[in-house]
Short mmCIF file of C-alpha atoms and ligand atoms in Angstrom, two decimals:
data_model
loop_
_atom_site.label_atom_id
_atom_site.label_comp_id
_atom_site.label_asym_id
_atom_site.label_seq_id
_atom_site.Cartn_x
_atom_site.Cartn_y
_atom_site.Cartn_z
CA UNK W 1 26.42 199.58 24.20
CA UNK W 2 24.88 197.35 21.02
CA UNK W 3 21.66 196.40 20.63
CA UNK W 4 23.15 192.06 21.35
CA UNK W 5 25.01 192.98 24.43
CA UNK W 6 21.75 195.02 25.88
CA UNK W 7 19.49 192.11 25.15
CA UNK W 8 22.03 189.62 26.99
CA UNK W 9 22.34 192.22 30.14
CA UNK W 10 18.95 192.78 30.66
CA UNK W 11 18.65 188.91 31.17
CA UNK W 12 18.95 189.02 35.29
CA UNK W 13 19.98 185.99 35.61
CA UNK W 14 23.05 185.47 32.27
CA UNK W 15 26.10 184.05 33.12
CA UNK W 16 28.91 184.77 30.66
CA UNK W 17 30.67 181.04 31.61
CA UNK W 18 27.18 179.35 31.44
CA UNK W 19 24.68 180.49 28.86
CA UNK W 20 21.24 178.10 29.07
CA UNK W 21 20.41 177.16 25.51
CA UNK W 22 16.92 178.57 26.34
CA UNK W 23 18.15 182.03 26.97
CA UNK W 24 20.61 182.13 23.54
CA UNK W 25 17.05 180.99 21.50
CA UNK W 26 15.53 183.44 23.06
CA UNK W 27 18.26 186.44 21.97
CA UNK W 28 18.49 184.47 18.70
CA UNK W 29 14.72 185.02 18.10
CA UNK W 30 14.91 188.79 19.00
CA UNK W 31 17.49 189.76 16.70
CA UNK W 32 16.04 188.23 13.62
CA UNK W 33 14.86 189.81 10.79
CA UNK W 34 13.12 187.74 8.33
CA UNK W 35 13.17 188.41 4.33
CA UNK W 36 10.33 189.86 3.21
CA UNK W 37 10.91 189.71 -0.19
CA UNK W 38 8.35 187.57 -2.88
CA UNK W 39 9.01 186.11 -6.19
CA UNK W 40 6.22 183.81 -8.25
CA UNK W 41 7.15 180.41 -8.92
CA UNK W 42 5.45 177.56 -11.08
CA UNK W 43 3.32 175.15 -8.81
CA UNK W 44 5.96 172.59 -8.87
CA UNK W 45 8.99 174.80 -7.85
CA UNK W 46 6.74 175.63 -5.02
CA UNK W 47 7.96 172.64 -3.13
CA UNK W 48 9.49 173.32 0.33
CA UNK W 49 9.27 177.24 0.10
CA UNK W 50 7.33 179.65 2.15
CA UNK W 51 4.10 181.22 0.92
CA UNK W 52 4.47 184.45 0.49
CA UNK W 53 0.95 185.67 0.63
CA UNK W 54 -2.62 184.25 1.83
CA UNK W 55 -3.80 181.76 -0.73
CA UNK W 56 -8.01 182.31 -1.18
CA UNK W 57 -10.01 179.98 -2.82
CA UNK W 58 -12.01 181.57 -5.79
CA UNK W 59 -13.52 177.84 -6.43
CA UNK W 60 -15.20 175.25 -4.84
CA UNK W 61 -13.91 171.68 -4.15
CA UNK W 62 -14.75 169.67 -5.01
CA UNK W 63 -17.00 172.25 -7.90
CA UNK W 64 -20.23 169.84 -7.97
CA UNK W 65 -21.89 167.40 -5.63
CA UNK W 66 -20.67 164.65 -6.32
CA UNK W 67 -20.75 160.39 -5.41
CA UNK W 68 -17.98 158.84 -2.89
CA UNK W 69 -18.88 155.69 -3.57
CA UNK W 70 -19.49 153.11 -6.76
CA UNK W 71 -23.44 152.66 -6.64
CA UNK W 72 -26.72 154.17 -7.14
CA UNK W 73 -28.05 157.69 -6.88
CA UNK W 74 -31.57 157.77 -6.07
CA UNK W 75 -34.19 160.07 -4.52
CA UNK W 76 -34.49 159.72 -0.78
CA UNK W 77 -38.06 160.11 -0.80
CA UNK W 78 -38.46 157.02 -3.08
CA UNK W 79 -37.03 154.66 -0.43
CA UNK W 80 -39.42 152.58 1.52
CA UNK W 81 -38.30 152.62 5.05
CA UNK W 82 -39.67 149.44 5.98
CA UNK W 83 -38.67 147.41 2.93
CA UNK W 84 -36.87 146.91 -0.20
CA UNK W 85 -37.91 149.20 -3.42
CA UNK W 86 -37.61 149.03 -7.08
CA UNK W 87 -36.19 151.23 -8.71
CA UNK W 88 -36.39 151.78 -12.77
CA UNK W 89 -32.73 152.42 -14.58
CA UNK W 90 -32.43 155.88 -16.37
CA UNK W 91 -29.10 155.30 -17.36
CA UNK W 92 -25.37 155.87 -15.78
CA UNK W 93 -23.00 158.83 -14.65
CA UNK W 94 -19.11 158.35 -14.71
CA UNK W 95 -16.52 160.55 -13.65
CA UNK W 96 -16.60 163.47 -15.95
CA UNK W 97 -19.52 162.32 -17.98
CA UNK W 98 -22.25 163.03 -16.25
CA UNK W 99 -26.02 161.87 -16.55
CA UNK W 100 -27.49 164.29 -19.28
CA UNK W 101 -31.44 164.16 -17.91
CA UNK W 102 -32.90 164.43 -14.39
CA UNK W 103 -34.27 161.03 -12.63
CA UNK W 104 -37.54 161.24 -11.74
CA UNK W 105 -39.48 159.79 -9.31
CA UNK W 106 -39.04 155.50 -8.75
CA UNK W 107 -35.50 156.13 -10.87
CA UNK W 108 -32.15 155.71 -10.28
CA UNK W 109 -28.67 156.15 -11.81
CA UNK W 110 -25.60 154.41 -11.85
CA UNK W 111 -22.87 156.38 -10.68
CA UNK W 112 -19.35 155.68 -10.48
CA UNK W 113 -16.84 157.05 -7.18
CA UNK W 114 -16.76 161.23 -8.84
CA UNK W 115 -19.60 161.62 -11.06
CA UNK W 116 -21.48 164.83 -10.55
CA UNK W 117 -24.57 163.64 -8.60
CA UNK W 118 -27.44 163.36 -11.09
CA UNK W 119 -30.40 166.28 -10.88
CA UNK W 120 -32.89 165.38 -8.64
CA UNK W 121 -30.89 162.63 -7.08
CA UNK W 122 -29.88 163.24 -3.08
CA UNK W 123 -28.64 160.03 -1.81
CA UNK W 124 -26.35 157.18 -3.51
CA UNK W 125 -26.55 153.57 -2.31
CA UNK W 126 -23.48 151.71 -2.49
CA UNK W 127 -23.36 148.67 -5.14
CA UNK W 128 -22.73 145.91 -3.06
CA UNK W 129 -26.22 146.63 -1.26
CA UNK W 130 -27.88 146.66 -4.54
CA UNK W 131 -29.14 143.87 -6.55
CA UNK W 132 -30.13 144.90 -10.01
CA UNK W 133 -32.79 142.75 -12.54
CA UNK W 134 -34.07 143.24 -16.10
CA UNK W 135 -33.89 146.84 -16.07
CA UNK W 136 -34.26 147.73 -12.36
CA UNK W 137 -32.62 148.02 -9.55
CA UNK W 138 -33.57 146.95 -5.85
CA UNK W 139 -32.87 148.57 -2.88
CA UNK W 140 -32.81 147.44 0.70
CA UNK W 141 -34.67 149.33 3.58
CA UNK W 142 -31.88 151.24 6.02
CA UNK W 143 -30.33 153.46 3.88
CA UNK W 144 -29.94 157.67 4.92
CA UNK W 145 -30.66 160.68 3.28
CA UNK W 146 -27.95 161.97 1.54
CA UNK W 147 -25.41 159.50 2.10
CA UNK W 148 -22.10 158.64 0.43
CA UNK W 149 -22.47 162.32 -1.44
CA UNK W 150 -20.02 164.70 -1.28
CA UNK W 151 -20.89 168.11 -1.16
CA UNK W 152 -19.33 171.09 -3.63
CA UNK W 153 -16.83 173.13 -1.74
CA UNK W 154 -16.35 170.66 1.04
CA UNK W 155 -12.88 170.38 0.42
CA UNK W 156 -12.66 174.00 -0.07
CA UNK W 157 -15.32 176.83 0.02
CA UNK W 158 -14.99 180.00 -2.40
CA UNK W 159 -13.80 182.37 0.04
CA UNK W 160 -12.09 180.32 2.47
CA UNK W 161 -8.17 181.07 2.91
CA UNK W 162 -6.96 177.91 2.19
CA UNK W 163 -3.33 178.60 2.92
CA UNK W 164 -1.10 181.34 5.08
CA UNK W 165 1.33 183.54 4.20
CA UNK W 166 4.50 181.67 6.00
CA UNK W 167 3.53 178.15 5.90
CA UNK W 168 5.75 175.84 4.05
CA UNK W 169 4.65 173.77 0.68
CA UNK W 170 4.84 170.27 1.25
CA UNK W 171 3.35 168.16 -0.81
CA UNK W 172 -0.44 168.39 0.56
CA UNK W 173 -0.01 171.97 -0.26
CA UNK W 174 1.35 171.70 -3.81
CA UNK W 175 -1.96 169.22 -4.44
CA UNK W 176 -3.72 171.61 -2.91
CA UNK W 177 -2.48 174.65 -4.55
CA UNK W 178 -3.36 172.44 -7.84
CA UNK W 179 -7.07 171.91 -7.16
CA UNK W 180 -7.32 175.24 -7.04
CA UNK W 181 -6.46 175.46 -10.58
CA UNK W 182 -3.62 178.27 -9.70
CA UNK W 183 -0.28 177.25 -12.56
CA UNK W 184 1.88 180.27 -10.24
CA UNK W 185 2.13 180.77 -6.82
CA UNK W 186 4.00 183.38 -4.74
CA UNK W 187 6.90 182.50 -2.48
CA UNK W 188 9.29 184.31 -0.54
CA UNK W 189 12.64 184.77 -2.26
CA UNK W 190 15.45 181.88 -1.08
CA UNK W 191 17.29 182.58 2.23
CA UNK W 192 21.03 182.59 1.02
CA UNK W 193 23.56 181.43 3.92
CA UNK W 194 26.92 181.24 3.13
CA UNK W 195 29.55 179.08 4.83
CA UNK W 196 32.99 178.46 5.18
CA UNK W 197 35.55 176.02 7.21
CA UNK W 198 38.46 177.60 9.29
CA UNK W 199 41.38 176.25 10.69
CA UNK W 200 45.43 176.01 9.17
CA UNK W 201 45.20 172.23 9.61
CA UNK W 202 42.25 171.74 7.46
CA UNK W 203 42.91 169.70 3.77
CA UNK W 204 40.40 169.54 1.37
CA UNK W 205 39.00 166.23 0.07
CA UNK W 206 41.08 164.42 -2.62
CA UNK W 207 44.36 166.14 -1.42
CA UNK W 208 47.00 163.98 0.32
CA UNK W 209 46.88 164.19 4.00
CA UNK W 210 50.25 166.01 5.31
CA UNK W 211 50.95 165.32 8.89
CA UNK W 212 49.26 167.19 11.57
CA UNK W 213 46.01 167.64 9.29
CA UNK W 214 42.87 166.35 9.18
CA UNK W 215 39.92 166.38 6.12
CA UNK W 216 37.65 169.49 6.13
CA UNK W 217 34.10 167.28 7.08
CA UNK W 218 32.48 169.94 8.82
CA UNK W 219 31.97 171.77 5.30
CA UNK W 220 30.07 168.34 4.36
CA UNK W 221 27.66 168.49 7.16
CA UNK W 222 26.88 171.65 6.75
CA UNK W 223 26.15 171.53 3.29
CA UNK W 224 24.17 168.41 3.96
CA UNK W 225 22.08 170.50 6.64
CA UNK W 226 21.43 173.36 4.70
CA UNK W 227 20.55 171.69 1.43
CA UNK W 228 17.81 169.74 3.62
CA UNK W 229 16.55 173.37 5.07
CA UNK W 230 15.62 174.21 0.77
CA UNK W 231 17.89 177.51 1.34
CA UNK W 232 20.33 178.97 -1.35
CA UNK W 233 23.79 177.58 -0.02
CA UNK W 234 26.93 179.31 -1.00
CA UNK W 235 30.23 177.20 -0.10
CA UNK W 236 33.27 179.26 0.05
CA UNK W 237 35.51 176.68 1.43
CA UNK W 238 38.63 176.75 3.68
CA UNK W 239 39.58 180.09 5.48
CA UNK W 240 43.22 180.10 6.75
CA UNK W 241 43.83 181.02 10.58
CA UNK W 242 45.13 184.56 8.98
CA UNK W 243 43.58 188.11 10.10
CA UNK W 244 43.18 189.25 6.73
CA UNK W 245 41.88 186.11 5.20
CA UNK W 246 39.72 186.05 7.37
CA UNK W 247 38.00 189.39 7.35
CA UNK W 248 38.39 189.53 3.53
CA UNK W 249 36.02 185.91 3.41
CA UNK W 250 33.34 187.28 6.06
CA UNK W 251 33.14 190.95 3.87
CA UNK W 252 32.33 188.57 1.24
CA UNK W 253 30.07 186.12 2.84
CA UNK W 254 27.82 189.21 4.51
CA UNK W 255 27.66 191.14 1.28
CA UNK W 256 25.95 188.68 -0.78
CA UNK W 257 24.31 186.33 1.61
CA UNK W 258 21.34 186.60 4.45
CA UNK W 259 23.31 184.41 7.21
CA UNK W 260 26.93 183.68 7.21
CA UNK W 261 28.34 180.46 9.00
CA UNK W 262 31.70 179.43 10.22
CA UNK W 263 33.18 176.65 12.09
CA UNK W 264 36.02 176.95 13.98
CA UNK W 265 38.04 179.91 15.61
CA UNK W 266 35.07 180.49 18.16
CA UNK W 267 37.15 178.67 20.93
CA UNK W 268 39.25 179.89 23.81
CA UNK W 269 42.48 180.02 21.77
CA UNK W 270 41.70 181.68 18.44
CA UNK W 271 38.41 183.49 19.82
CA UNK W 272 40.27 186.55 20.35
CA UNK W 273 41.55 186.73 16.92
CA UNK W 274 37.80 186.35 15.46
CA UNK W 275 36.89 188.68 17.72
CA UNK W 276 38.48 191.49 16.69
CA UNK W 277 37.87 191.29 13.60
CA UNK W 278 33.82 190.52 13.87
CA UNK W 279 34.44 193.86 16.25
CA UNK W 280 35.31 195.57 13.35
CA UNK W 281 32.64 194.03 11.04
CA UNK W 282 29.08 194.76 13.24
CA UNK W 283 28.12 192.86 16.81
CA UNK W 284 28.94 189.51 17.22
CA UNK W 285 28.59 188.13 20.82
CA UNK W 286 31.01 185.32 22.00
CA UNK W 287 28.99 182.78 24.09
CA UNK W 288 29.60 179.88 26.09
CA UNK W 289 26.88 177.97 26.16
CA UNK W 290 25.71 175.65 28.93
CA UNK W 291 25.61 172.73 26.80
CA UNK W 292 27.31 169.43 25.77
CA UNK W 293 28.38 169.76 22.75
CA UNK W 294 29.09 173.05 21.55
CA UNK W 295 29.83 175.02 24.40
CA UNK W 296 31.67 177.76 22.53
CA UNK W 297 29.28 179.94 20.12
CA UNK W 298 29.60 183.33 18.78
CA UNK W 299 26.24 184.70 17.59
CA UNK W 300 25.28 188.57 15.92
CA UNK W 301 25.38 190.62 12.65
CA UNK W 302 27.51 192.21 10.27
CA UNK W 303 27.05 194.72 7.93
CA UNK W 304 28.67 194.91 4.94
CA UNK W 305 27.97 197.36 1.72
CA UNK W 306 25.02 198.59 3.94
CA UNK W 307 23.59 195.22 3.66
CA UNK W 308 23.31 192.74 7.27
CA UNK W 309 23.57 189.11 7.19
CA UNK W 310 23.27 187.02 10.75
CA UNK W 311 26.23 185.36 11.68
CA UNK W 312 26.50 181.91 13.33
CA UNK W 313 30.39 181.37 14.35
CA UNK W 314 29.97 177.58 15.12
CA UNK W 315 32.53 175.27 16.65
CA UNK W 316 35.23 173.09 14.71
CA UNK W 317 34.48 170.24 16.77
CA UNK W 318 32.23 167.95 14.01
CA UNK W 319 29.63 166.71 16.07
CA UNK W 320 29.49 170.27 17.87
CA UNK W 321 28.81 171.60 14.44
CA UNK W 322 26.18 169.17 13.96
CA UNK W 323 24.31 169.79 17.36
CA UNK W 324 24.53 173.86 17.52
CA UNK W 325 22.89 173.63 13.84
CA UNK W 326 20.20 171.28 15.24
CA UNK W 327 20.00 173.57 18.44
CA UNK W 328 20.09 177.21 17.22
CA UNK W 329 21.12 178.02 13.48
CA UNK W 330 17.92 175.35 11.93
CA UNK W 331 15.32 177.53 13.42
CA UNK W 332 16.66 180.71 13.41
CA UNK W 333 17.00 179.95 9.45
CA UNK W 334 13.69 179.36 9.28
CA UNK W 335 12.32 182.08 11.12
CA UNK W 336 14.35 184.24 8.43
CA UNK W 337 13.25 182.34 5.30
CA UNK W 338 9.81 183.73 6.29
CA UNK W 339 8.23 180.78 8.09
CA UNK W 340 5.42 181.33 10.53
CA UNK W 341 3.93 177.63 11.31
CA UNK W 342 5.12 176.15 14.27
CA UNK W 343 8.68 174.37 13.08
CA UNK W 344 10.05 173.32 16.14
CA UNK W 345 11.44 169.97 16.11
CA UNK W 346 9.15 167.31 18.23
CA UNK W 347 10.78 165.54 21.34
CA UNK W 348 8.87 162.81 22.44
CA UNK W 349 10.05 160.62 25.78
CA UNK W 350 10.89 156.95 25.83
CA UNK W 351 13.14 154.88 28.61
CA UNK W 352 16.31 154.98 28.08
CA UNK W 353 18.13 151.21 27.70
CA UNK W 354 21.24 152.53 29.69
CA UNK W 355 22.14 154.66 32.38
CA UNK W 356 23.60 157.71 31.03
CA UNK W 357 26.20 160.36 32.60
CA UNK W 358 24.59 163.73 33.04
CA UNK W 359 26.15 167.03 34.66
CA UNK W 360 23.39 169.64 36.39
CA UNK W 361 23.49 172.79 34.66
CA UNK W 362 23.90 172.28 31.26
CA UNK W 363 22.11 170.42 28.33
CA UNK W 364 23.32 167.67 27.04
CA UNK W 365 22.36 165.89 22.93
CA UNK W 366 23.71 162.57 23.46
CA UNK W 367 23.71 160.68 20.33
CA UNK W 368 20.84 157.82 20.95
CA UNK W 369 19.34 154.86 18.76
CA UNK W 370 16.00 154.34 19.25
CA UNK W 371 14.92 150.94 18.72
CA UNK W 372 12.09 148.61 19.64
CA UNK W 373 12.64 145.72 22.28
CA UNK W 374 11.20 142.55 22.57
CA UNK W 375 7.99 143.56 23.60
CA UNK W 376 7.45 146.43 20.77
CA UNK W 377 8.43 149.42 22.98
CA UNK W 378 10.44 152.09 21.54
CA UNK W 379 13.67 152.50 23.58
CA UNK W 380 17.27 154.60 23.29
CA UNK W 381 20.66 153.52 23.96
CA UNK W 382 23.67 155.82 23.33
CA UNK W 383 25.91 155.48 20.16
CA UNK W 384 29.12 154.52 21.70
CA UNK W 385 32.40 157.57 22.28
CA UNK W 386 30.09 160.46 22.69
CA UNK W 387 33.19 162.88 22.18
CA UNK W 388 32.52 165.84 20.28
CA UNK W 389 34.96 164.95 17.73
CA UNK W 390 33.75 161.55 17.03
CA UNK W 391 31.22 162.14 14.12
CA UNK W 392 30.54 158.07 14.35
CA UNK W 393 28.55 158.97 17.16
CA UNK W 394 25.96 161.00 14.61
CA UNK W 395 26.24 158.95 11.84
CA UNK W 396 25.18 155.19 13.99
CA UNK W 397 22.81 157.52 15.73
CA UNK W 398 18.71 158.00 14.50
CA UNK W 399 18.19 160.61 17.27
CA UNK W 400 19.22 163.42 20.34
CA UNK W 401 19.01 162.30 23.25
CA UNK W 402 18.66 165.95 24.83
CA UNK W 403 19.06 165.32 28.11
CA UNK W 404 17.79 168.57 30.26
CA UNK W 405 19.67 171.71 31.64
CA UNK W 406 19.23 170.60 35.59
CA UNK W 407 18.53 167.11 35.06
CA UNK W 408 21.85 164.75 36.64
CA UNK W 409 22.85 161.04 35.87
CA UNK W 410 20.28 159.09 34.17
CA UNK W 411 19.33 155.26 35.83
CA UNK W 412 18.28 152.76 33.51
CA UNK W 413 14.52 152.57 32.30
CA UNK W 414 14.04 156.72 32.85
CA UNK W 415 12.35 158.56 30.69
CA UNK W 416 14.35 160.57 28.69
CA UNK W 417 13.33 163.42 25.69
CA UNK W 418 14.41 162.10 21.86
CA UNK W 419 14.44 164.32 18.73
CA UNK W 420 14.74 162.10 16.09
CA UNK W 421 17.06 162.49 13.02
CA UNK W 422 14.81 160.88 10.15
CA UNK W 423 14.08 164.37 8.09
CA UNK W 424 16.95 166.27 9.93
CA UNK W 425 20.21 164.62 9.17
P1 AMP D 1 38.46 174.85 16.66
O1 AMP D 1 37.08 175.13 17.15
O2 AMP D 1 38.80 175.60 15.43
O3 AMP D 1 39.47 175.03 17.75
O4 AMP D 1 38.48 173.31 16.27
C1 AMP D 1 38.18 172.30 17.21
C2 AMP D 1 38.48 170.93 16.64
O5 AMP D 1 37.69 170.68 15.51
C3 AMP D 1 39.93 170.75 16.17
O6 AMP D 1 40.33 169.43 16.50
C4 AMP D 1 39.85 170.91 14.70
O7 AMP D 1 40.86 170.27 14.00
C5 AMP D 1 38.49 170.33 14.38
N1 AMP D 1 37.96 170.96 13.19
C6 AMP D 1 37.85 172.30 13.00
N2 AMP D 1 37.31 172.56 11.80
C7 AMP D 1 37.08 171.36 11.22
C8 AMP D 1 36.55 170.96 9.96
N3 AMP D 1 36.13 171.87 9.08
N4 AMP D 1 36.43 169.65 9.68
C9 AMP D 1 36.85 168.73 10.59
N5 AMP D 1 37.36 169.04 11.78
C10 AMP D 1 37.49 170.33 12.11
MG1 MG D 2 40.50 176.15 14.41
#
């Protein structure tokens, strides 16, 4: 017996006609190996990778004390608590020129927002509380010690680990990466997926449209998806509904990428032809899924030149593409580029507008807008023909509705979960 199959039978409770989507994560997640593999990288072309090893600080950040505000640094001690002082001006700090002497006592400095605070100085007094005359400057009672200074290494202490191996770089972290003075940083290498349409009635853009076929979209989307993900994508276009062509294109997809997707040929009437051939190839698993769309799924490995790349066998149906990406193949992408931060997509609840049709025992990603009524609440209503071929339904939609696995028909003004799109489509 394989490794997949032994995973899906020790699950007491798997039905081969009705697979939750919570169980297939869950065998997903176990059979996934991530890459391991680091490169270095410039700071910028750090954007949207994965860290491939702790990042320490070996500086402090900010390196000096320094003033948050525009104002005055004084000495504490030289305040009168009770009533305004008068202070004598040494002279003036700006950001990166600092004040050469140290203020002694009934001085002060002007400082601008980032000047290294001024020796002796512990406290800075913002301008607007200060009125200044023929050389001095006075300062009301109620100030506190050491406000508006920020201290060295408050941003980051020498030491600290400022960043894990696994985490993404955003934006924060390429800034952050930056103050730390670091030109290289090390990433894991690029997940490469490659992917490929099948189906005999499939014509490629910019070809006339013979009868009986229809435009190869689902190659669109899924370039679309994976571009957004930051992997390597490898598009090796339309597979015929041929034996051969088909096992030559997967022996090529699994030798040279990590994770090899299809759509198409996964259902009822052309899964047995895939099958054989995936047979042949490593351990693919042919699922039905209890879910709406994208019931049929076909989910493993296969080796190839002593190499293994994950396969995702996803269904033709557009928007079925669309939602098994969203529901299984994002994450399980990530977990193999290396990420260890917690990726999963946020669902948040709002009322739905409408009532909504909902069978028990499955889970349903209706395509919702959310929008905000009268009143400022944020609301869904369904995108029209939810049909799994109708990819209107995704593109006039800004979210899931993923309505739950026992959950039934939906009355208006119930709560319902929403993943939104914006970042994802
Ligand atoms: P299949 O899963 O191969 O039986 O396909 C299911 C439905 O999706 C059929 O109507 C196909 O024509 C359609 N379909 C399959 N692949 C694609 C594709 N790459 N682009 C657009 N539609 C497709
Ligand atoms: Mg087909």
């Amino acid at each position: 017996m394989t490794t997949l199959e032994k995973i899906i039978s020790c699950m007491d409770d798997y039905d081969p006609n009705a697979l939750p989507v919570a169980r297939a994560r869950e065998v997903i997640r176990s059979f996934l190996v991530p890459v391991a593999a680091n490169e270095r990288v410039s700071v910028r072309a750090a954007l949207g990778r994965v860290l491939g090893e702790d990042i320490v600080s070996t500086v402090n950040v900010p390196a000096h004390d320094n003033s948050a505000m525009d104002g005055w640094a004084v000495r504490f001690a030289d305040l009168d608590p009770n009533g305004a002082t008068r202070l004598a001006i040494a002279g003036s700090a700006f950001a990166g020129h600092g004040f050469a002497g140290k203020i002694g006592a009934g001085q002060c400095v002007r400082v601008m927002t980032g000047a290294v605070m001024p020796e002796g100085a512990d406290t800075v007094v913002i301008q607007e509380d200060v009125r200044t005359e023929a050389g001095a400057a006075i300062v009301p009672a109620g100030q506190k010690h050491g406000q508006n200074r920020r201290r060295a290494g408050e941003d980051l202490a020498i030491g600290r680990v400022v960043l894990r191996a696994g985490e993404p770089v955003r934006p924060a972290e390429l800034g952050l990466i930056a103050s730390l003075g670091l030109a290289e940083v090390t990433v894991r290498r690029r997940l490469r997926v490659a992917f490929f349409s099948t189906g005999d009635e499939l014509a490629s853009v910019g070809q006339p449209l013979a009868a009986g076929q229809v435009y190869d979209s689902n190659r669109y989307t899924l370039f679309g998806m994976l571009s957004r993900l930051g992997v390597e994508v490898l598009d090796m276009g339309v597979v015929r509904d041929d034996p051969a062509s088909l096992e030559a294109a997967l022996c090529t997809a699994a030798a040279s990428a990590d994770a090899v997707i299809t759509s198409g040929g996964v259902s009822v009437g052309e899964a047995d032809f895939t099958r054989e051939i995936l047979a042949k190839l490593g351990e693919v698993a042919f699922w039905k899924i209890a879910m709406r769309p994208g019931r049929p799924m076909a989910f493993g490995r296969i080796a190839q030149g002593g190499h293994e790349a994950q396969f995702f066998g996803l269904p033709g149906n557009p928007v079925a593409v669309m939602v098994t990406f969203y529901g299984f193949v994002r994450d399980a992408l990530l977990a193999l580029a290396g990420r260890t931060d917690d990726f999963a997509l946020p669902h948040f609840q709002v009322p739905s507008d409408t009532a909504l049709r909902k069978r028990p025992g499955r889970t349903e990603f209706q395509r919702g807008l959310l929008f905000r009524d009268g009143a400022g609440t944020l609301r869904v209503r369904v995108t029209g023909h939810q049909g799994s071929g109708v990819l209107r339904s995704m593109s006039e939609a800004n979210c899931f509705i993923v309505l739950e696995h026992e959950r039934g028909d939906v009355e208006p003004g119930e709560s319902v979960p929403v993943q939104p799109f914006d970042g994802l489509v």
